[in-house]
Tab-separated table of C-alpha atoms in Angstrom:
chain	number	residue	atom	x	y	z
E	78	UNK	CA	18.794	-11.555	-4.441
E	79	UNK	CA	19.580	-8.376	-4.611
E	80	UNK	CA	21.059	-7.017	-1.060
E	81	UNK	CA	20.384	-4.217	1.206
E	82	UNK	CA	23.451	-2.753	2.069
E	83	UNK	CA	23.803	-4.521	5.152
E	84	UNK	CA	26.631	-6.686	6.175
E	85	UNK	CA	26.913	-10.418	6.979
E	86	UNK	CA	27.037	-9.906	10.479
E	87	UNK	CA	24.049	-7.473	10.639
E	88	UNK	CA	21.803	-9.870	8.423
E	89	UNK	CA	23.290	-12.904	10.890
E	90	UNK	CA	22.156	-10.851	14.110
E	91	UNK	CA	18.782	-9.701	12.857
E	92	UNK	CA	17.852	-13.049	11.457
E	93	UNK	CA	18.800	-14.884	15.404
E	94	UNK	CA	16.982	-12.153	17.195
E	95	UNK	CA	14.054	-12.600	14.985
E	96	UNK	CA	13.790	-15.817	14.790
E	97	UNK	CA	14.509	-16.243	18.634
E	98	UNK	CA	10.841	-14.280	18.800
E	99	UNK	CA	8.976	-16.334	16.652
E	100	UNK	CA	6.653	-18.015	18.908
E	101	UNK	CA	7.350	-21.871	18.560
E	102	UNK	CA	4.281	-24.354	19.370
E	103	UNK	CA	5.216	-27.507	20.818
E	104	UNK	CA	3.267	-30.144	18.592
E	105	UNK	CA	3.530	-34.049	17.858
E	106	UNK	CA	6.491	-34.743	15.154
E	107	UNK	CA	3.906	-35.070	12.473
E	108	UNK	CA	2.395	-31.766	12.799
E	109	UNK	CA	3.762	-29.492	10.301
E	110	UNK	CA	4.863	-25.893	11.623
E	111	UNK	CA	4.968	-23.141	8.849
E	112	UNK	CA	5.952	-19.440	9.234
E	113	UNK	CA	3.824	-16.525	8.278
E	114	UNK	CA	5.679	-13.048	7.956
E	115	UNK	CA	3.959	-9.426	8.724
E	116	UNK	CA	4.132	-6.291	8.565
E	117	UNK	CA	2.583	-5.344	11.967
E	118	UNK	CA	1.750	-6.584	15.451
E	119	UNK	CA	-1.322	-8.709	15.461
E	120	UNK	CA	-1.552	-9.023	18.804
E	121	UNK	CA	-1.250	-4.609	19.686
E	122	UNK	CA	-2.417	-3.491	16.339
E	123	UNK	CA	-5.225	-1.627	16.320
E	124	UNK	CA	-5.553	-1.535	12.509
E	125	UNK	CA	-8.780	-3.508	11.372
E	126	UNK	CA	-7.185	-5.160	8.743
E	127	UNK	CA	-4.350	-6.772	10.557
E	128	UNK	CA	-7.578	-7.878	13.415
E	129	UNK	CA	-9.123	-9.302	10.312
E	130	UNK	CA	-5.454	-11.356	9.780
E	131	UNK	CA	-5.061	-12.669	13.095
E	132	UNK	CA	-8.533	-13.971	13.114
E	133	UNK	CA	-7.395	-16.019	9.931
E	134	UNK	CA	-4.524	-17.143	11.514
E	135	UNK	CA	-6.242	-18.396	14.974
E	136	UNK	CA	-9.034	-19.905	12.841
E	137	UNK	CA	-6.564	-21.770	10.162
E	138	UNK	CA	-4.472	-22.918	13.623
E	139	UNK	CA	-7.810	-24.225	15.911
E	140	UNK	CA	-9.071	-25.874	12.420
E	141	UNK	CA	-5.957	-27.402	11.817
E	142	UNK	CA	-5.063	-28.346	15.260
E	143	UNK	CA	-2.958	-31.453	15.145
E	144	UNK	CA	-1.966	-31.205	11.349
E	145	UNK	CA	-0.371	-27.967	10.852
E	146	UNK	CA	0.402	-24.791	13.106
E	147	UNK	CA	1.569	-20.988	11.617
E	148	UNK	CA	4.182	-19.515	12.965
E	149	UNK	CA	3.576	-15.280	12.759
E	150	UNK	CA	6.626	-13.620	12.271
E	151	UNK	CA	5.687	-9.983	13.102
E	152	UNK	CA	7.660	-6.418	12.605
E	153	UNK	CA	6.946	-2.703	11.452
E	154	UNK	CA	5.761	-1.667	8.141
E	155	UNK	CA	9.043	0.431	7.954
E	156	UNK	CA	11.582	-2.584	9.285
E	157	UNK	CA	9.530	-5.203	7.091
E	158	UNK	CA	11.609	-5.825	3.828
E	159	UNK	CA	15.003	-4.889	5.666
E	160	UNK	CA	14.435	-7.990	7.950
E	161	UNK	CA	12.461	-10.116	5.858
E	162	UNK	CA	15.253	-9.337	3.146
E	163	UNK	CA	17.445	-10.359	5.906
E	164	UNK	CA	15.748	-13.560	6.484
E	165	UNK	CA	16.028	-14.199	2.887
E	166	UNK	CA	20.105	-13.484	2.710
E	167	UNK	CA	20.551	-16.109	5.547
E	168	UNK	CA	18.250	-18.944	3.397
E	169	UNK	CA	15.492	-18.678	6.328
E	170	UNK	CA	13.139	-17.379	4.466
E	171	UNK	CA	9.382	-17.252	5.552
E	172	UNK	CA	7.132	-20.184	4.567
E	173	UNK	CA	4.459	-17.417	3.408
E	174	UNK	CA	4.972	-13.584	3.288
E	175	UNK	CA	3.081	-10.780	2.588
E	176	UNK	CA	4.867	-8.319	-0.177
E	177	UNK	CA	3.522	-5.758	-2.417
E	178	UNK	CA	3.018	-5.992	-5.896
E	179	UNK	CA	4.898	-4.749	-8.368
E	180	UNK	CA	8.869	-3.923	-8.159
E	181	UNK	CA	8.554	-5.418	-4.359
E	182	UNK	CA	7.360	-8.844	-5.997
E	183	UNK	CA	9.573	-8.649	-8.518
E	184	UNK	CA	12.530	-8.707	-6.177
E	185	UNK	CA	11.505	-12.526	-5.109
E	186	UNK	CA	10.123	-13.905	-8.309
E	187	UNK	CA	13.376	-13.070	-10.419
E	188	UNK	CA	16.275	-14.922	-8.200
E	189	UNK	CA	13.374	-17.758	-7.222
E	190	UNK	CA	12.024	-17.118	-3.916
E	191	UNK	CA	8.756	-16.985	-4.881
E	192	UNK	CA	6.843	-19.704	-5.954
E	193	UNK	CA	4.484	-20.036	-8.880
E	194	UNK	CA	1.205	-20.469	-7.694
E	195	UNK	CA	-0.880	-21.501	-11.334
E	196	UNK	CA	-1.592	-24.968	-10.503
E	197	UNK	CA	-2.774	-24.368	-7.154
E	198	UNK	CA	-5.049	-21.702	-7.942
E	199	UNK	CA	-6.089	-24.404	-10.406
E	200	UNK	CA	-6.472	-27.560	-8.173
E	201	UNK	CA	-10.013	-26.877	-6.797
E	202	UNK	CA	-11.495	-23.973	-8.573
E	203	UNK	CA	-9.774	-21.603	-6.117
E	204	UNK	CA	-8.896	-19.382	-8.894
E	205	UNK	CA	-12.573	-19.264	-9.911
E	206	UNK	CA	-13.256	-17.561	-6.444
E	207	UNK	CA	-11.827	-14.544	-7.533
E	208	UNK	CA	-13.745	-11.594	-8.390
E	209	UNK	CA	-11.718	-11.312	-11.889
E	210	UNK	CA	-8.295	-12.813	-13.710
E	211	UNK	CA	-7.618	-8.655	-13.361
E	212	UNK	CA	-7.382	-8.798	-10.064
E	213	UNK	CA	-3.740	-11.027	-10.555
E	214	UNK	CA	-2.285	-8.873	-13.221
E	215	UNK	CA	0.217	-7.253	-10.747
E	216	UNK	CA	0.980	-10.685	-9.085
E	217	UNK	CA	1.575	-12.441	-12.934
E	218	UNK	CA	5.355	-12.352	-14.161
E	219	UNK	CA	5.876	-14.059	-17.486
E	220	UNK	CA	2.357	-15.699	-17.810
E	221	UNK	CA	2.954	-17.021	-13.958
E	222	UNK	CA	1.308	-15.681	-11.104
E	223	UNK	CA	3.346	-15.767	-8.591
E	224	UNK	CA	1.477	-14.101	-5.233
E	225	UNK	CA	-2.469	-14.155	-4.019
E	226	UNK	CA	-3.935	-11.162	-3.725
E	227	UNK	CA	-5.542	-10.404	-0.041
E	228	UNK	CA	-7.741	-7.001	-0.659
E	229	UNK	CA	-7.836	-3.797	-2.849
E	230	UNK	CA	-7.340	-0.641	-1.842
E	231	UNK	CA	-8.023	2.051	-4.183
E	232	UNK	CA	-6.122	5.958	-2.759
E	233	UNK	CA	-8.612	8.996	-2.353
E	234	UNK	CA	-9.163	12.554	-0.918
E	235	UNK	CA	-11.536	12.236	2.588
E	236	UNK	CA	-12.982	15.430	3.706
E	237	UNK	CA	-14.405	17.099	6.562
E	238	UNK	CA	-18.035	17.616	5.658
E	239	UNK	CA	-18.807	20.216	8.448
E	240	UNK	CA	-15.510	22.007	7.938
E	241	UNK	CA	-16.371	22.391	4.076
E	242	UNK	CA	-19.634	23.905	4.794
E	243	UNK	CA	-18.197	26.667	7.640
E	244	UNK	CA	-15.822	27.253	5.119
E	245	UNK	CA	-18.259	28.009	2.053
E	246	UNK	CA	-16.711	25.334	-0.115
E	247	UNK	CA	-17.523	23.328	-2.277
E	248	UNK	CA	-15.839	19.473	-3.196
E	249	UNK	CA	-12.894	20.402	-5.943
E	250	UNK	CA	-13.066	18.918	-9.297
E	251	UNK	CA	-9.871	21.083	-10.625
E	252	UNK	CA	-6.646	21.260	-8.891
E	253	UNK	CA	-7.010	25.173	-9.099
E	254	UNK	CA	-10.733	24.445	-7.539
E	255	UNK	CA	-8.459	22.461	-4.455
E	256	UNK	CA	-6.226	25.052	-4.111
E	257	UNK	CA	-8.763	27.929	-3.650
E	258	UNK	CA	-10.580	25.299	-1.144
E	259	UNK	CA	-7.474	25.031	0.973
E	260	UNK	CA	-7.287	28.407	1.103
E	261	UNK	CA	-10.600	29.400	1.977
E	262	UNK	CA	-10.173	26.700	4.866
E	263	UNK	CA	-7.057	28.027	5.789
E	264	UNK	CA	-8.620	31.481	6.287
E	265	UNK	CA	-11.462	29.780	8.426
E	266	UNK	CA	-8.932	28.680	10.965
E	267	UNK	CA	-8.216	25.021	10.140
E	268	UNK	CA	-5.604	23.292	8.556
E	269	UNK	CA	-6.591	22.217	5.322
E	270	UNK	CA	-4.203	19.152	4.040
E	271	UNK	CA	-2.973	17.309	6.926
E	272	UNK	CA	-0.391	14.670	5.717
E	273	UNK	CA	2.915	12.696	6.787
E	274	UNK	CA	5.359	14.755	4.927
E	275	UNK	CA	8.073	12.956	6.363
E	276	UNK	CA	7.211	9.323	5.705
E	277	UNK	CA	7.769	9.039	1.804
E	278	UNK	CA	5.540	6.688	0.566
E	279	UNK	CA	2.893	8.903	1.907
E	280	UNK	CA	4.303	12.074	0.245
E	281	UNK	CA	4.917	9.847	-2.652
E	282	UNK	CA	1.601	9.211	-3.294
E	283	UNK	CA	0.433	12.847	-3.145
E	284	UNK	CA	3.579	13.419	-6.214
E	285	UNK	CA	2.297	10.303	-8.199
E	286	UNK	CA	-1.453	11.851	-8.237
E	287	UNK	CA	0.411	15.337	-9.263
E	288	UNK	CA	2.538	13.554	-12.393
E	289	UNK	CA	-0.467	11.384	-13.254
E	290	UNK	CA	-2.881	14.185	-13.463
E	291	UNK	CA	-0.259	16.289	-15.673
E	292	UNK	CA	-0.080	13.399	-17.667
E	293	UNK	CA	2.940	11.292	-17.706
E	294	UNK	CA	3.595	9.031	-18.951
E	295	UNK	CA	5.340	6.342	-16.468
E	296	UNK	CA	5.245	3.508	-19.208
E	297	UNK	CA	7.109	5.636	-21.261
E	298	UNK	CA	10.004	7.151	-18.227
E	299	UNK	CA	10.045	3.322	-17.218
E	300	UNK	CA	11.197	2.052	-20.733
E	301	UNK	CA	13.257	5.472	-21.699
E	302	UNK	CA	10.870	6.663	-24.140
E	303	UNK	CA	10.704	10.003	-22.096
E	304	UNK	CA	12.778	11.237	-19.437
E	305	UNK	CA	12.037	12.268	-16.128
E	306	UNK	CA	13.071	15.730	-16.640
E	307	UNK	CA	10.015	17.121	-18.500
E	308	UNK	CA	7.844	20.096	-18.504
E	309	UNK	CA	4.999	17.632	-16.719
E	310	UNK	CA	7.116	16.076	-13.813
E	311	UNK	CA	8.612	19.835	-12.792
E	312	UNK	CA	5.098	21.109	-12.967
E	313	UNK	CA	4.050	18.439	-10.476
E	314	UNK	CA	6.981	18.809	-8.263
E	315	UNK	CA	6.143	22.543	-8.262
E	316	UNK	CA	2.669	21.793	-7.562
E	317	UNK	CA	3.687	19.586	-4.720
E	318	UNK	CA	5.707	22.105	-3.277
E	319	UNK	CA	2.825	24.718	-3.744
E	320	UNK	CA	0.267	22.111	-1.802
E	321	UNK	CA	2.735	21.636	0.881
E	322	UNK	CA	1.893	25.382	2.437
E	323	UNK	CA	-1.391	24.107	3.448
E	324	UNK	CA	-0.320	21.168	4.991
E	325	UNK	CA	-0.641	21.209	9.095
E	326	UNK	CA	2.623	22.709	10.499
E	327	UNK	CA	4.417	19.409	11.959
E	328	UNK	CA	3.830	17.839	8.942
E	329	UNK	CA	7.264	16.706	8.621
E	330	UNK	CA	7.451	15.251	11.995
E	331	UNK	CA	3.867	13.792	12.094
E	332	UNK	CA	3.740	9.786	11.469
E	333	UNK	CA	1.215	8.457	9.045
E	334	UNK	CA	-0.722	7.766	11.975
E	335	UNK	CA	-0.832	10.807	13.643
E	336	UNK	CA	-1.728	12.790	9.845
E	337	UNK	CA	-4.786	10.245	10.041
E	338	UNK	CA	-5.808	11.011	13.837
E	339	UNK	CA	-5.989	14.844	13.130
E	340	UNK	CA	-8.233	14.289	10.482
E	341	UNK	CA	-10.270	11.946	12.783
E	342	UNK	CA	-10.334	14.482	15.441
E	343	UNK	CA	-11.438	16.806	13.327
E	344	UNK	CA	-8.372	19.309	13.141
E	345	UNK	CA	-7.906	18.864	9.494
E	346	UNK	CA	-10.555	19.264	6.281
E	347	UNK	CA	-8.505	16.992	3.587
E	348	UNK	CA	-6.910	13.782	4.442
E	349	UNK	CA	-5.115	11.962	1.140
E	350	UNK	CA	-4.832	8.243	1.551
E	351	UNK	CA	-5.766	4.917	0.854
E	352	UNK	CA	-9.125	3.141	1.938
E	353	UNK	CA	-6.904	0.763	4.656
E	354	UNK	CA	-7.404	4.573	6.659
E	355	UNK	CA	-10.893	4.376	7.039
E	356	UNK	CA	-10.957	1.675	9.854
E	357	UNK	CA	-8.203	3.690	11.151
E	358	UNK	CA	-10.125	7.093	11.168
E	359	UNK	CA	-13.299	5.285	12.604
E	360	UNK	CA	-11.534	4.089	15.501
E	361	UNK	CA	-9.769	6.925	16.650
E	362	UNK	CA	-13.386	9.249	16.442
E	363	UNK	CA	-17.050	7.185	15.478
E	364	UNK	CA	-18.432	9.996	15.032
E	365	UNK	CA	-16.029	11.234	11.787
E	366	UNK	CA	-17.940	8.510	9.861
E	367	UNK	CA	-20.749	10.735	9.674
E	368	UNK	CA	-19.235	14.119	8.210
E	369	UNK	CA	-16.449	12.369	6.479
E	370	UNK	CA	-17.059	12.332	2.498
E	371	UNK	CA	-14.534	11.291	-0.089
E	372	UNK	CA	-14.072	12.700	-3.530
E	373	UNK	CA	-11.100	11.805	-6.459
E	374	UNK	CA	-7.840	13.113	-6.385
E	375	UNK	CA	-8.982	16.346	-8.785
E	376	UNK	CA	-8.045	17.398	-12.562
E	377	UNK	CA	-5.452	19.030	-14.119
E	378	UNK	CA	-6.266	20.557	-17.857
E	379	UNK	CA	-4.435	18.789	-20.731
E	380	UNK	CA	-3.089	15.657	-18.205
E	381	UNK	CA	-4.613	12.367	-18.040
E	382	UNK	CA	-7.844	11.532	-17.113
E	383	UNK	CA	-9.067	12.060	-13.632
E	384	UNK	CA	-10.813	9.291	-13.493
E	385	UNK	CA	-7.978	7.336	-13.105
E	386	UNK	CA	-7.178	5.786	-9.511
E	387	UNK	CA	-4.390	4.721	-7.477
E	388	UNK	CA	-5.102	1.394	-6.245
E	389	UNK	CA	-3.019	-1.495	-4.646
E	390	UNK	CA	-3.597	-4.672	-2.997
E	391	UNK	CA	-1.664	-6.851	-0.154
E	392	UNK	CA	-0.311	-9.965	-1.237
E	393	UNK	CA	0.423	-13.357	-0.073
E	394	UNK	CA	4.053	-14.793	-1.476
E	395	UNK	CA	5.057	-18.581	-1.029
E	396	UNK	CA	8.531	-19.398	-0.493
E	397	UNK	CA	9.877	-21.633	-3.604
E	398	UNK	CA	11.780	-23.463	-1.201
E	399	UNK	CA	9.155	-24.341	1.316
E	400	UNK	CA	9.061	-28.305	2.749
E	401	UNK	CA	5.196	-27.873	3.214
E	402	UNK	CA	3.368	-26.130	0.117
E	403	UNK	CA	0.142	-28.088	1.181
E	404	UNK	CA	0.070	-26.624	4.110
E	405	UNK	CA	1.200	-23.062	3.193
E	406	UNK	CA	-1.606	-23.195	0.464
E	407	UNK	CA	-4.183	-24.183	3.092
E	408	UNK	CA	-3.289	-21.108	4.665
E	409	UNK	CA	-3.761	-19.034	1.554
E	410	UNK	CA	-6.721	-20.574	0.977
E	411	UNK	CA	-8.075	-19.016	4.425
E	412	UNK	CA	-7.015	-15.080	3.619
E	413	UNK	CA	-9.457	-15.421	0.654
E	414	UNK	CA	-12.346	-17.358	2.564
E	415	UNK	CA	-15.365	-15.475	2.550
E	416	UNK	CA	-15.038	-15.134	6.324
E	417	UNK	CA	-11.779	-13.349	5.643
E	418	UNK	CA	-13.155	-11.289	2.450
E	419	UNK	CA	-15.776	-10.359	4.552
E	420	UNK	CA	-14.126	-8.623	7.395
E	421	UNK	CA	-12.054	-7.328	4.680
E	422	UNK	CA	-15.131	-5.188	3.420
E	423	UNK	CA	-17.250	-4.827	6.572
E	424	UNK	CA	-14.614	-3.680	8.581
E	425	UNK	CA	-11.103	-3.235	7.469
E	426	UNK	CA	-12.170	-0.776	4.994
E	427	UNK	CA	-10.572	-2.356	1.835
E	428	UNK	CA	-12.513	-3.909	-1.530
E	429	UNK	CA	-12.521	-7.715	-1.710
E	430	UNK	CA	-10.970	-9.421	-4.206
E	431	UNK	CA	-13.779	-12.264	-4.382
E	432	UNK	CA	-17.104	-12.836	-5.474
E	433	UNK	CA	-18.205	-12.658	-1.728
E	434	UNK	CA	-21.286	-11.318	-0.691
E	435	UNK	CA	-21.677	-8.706	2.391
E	436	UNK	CA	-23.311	-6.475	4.383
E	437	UNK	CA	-23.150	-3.094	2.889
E	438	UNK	CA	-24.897	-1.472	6.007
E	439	UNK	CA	-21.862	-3.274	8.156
E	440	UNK	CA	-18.961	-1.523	6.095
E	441	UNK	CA	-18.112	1.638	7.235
E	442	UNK	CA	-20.265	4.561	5.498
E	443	UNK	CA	-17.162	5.901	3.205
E	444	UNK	CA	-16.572	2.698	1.697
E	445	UNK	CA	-19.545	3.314	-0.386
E	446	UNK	CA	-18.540	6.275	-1.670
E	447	UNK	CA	-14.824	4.956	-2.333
E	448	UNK	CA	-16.782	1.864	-4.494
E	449	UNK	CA	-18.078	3.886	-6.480
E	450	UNK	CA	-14.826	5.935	-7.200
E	451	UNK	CA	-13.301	2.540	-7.990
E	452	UNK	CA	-15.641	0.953	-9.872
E	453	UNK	CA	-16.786	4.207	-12.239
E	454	UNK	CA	-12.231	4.246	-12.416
E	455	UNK	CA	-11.533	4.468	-16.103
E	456	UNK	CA	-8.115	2.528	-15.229
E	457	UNK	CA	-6.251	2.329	-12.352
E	458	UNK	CA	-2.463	2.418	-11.320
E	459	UNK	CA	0.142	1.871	-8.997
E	460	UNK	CA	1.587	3.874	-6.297
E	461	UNK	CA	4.683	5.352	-8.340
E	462	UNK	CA	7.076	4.420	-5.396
E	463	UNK	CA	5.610	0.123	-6.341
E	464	UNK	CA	5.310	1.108	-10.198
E	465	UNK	CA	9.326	2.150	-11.055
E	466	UNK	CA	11.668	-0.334	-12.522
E	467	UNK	CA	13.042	-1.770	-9.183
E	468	UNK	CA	12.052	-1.078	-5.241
E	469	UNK	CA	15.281	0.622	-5.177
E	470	UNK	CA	13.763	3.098	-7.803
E	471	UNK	CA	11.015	3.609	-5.685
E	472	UNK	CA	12.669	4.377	-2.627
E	473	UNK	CA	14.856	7.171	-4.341
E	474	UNK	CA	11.592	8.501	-6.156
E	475	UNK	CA	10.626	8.944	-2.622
E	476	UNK	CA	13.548	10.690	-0.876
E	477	UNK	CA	13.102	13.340	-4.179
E	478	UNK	CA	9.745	13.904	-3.480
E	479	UNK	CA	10.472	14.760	0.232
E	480	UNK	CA	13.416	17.301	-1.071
E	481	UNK	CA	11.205	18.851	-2.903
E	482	UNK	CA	8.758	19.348	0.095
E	483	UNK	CA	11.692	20.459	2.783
E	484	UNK	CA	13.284	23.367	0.173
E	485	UNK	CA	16.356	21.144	-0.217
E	486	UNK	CA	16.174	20.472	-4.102
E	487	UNK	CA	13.701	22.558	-6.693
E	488	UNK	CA	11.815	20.279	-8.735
E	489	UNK	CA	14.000	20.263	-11.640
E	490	UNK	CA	17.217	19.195	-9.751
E	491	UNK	CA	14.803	16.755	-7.939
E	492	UNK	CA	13.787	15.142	-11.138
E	493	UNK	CA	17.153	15.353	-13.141
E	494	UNK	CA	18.229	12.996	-9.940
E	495	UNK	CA	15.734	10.687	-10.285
E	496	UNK	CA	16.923	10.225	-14.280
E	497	UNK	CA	20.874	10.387	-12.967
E	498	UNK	CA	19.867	7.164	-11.051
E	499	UNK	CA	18.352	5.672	-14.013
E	500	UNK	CA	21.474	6.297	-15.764
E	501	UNK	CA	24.018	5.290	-13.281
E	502	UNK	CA	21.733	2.088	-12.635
E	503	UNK	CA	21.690	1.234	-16.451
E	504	UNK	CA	18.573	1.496	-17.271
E	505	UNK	CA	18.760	4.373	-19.679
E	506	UNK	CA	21.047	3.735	-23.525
């Protein structure tokens, strides 16, 4: 397991004060405890996704009274894999934890933290539950799939509705089309992109829809194919840096949270993010579901095709070395329940990953129009910052991206550092 620059002691300290907060149940010795690891507070959140999580997790622990009890183990999205890495160093790893697909994943699977999960997906026709085999190709690693997927969330452009019309616009199909939108909206008086400039992944996102739409190739950077210093990934990082000028002046202070209240609030016309916002938005103003719209990340001539979307999903990870897989797998079983699936659409703003049927007049307005982004997709992909060789790629993909925005690298010394780390990391000949 690969570790993250932190000492013995450090890992030692975090793992005690951690596990010194886990809430422990007293039970009879033949109740079996397991521990459940998050990336947020279920009992402060106010995100309707992690609501939807701690209902599964007081339903699973009243139905299972007296047989077997989870644990939560609870942090921040930005603390999450430094502790739960941490967790891992010390061999107390989490009975179940939630993890990304992708690079993230791959970081447990290859040194055997994470189980394979084939034969119980197989047991009971749990696998058959599933909306589609697709839905596990990000979760499979050498014909194994080794994590459940929880939810899909698919990344688009929201937009102010009223604020469109005062400002004569129309919805942009063209980047050029976006960028004379932003700054007709500009010229109205409001900010047009609001965004959290400073928190990569969010930034990150904004630079993968850039280098997809110019058409790279990320296959083909991955592998060495292509390099990351090309005509396409310096015309993104220029176009990034040309966006950014619309973006709302504390961008690079604002947290992902406070990009998504000004949007609520109505401060901001364009809000780019994934479909887990749209509880978010709701909650902070009711009354943005009804002028809030949501179109695709627009074209760029000669790149790929815009009909491609980002999309990810949460996952659920076992640990390999777990001394209660039954239980751990009953758990599972719960995050994919139709009760669970069913929040997941009707209120937490995210597409099921089961054949569940709900209420579309319950989900939130703009998760109709995000269906039918995703489903009329012509292929979906991964957030680059998930999609590079290693996590470790990702995170320095992301630092790049915000150089670019503060002015502190151009695009081309950006990208040329990207490929250095590549090189120095060996995975270029």
């Amino acid at each position: 397991m690969k570790k993250r620059a932190m000492s013995v002691l450090l890992s030692a300290t975090m793992t005690f004060g951690m596990l010194a907060a886990v809430p422990m149940t007293a039970s009879a010795d033949d109740v079996q405890n397991i521990s459940w690891m998050f990336w947020d507070d279920l009992d402060a959140s106010e995100d309707p996704i992690t609501k939807g999580f701690k209902n599964v997790i007081d339903r699973f622990n009243k139905d299972y009274e007296g047989k077997y009890h989870v644990d939560p183990i609870t942090t921040t999205l930005e603390e999450y894999y430094t502790q739960l890495n941490a967790l891992v160093d010390a061999d107390q790893t989490p009975d179940v934890f939630i993890v990304s697909p992708g690079p993230n994943l791959t970081d447990y699977v290859k040194p055997g933290v994470a189980a394979p999960l084939d034969d119980y997906l197989a047991a009971d026709g749990w696998k058959d539950t599933f909306s589609s085999d697709a839905v596990f190709t990000q979760q499979t690693y050498d014909g194994k799939i080794y994590a459940v997927p929880l939810n899909i969330a698919a990344a688009c452009c929201y937009y102010n509705k009223d604020i469109f019309k005062e400002a004569g616009v129309e919805v942009p199909t063209t980047y050029d089309e976006l960028l004379d939108a932003c700054k007709k909206i500009k010229d109205a008086g409001y900010t047009p992109i609001t965004i959290s400039a400073g928190t990569a992944w969010c930034l990150s996102m904004l630079a993968g829809y850039l280098c997809d739409r110019e058409g790279v190739d990320l296959d083909a950077v991955n592998t060495g194919k292509e390099r990351w210093v090309q005509d396409k990934t310096i015309d993104a990082g220029k176009k990034l840096l040309e966006l950014s000028q619309y973006f709302q002046e504390t961008a690079a202070g604002d947290s992902n949270d406070d990009a998504t209240m000004a949007f609520a609030m109505g401060e901001a016309a364009i809000l780019i993010q994934g479909s887990w916002a749209i509880g978010q938005m709701n909650a902070y103003n009711p009354d943005i579901e009804k002028s809030c719209g949501v179109f695709q990340f627009p074209a760029i001539e000669g790149g790929n095709d815009p009909a491609r979307v980002i999309a990810k999903s949460d996952s659920l990870a076992m640990n390999a070395k777990t001394k209660s897989p039954e239980a751990c797998v009953a758990m599972m079983k719960y995050f994919t329940d139709d009760e669970a699936q069913r929040w997941t659409a009707e209120q937490g703003g995210k597409i099921p990953v089961t054949n569940v049927k709900y209420d579309a007049d319950k989900a939130p307005a703009q998760m109709a129009d995000v269906m039918k982004i995703f489903t009329g997709a012509s292929s979906t992909f991964g957030f680059y910052n998930e999609s590079l060789v290693s996590s470790d790629a990702g995170s320095y993909f992301d630092n790049q991206m915000v150089s670019i925005y503060k002015q502190e690298k151009t695009p081309e010394e950006a990208f040329q550092a990207v490929e250095d780390w590549y090189a120095e990391n060996g995975y270029r000949k």
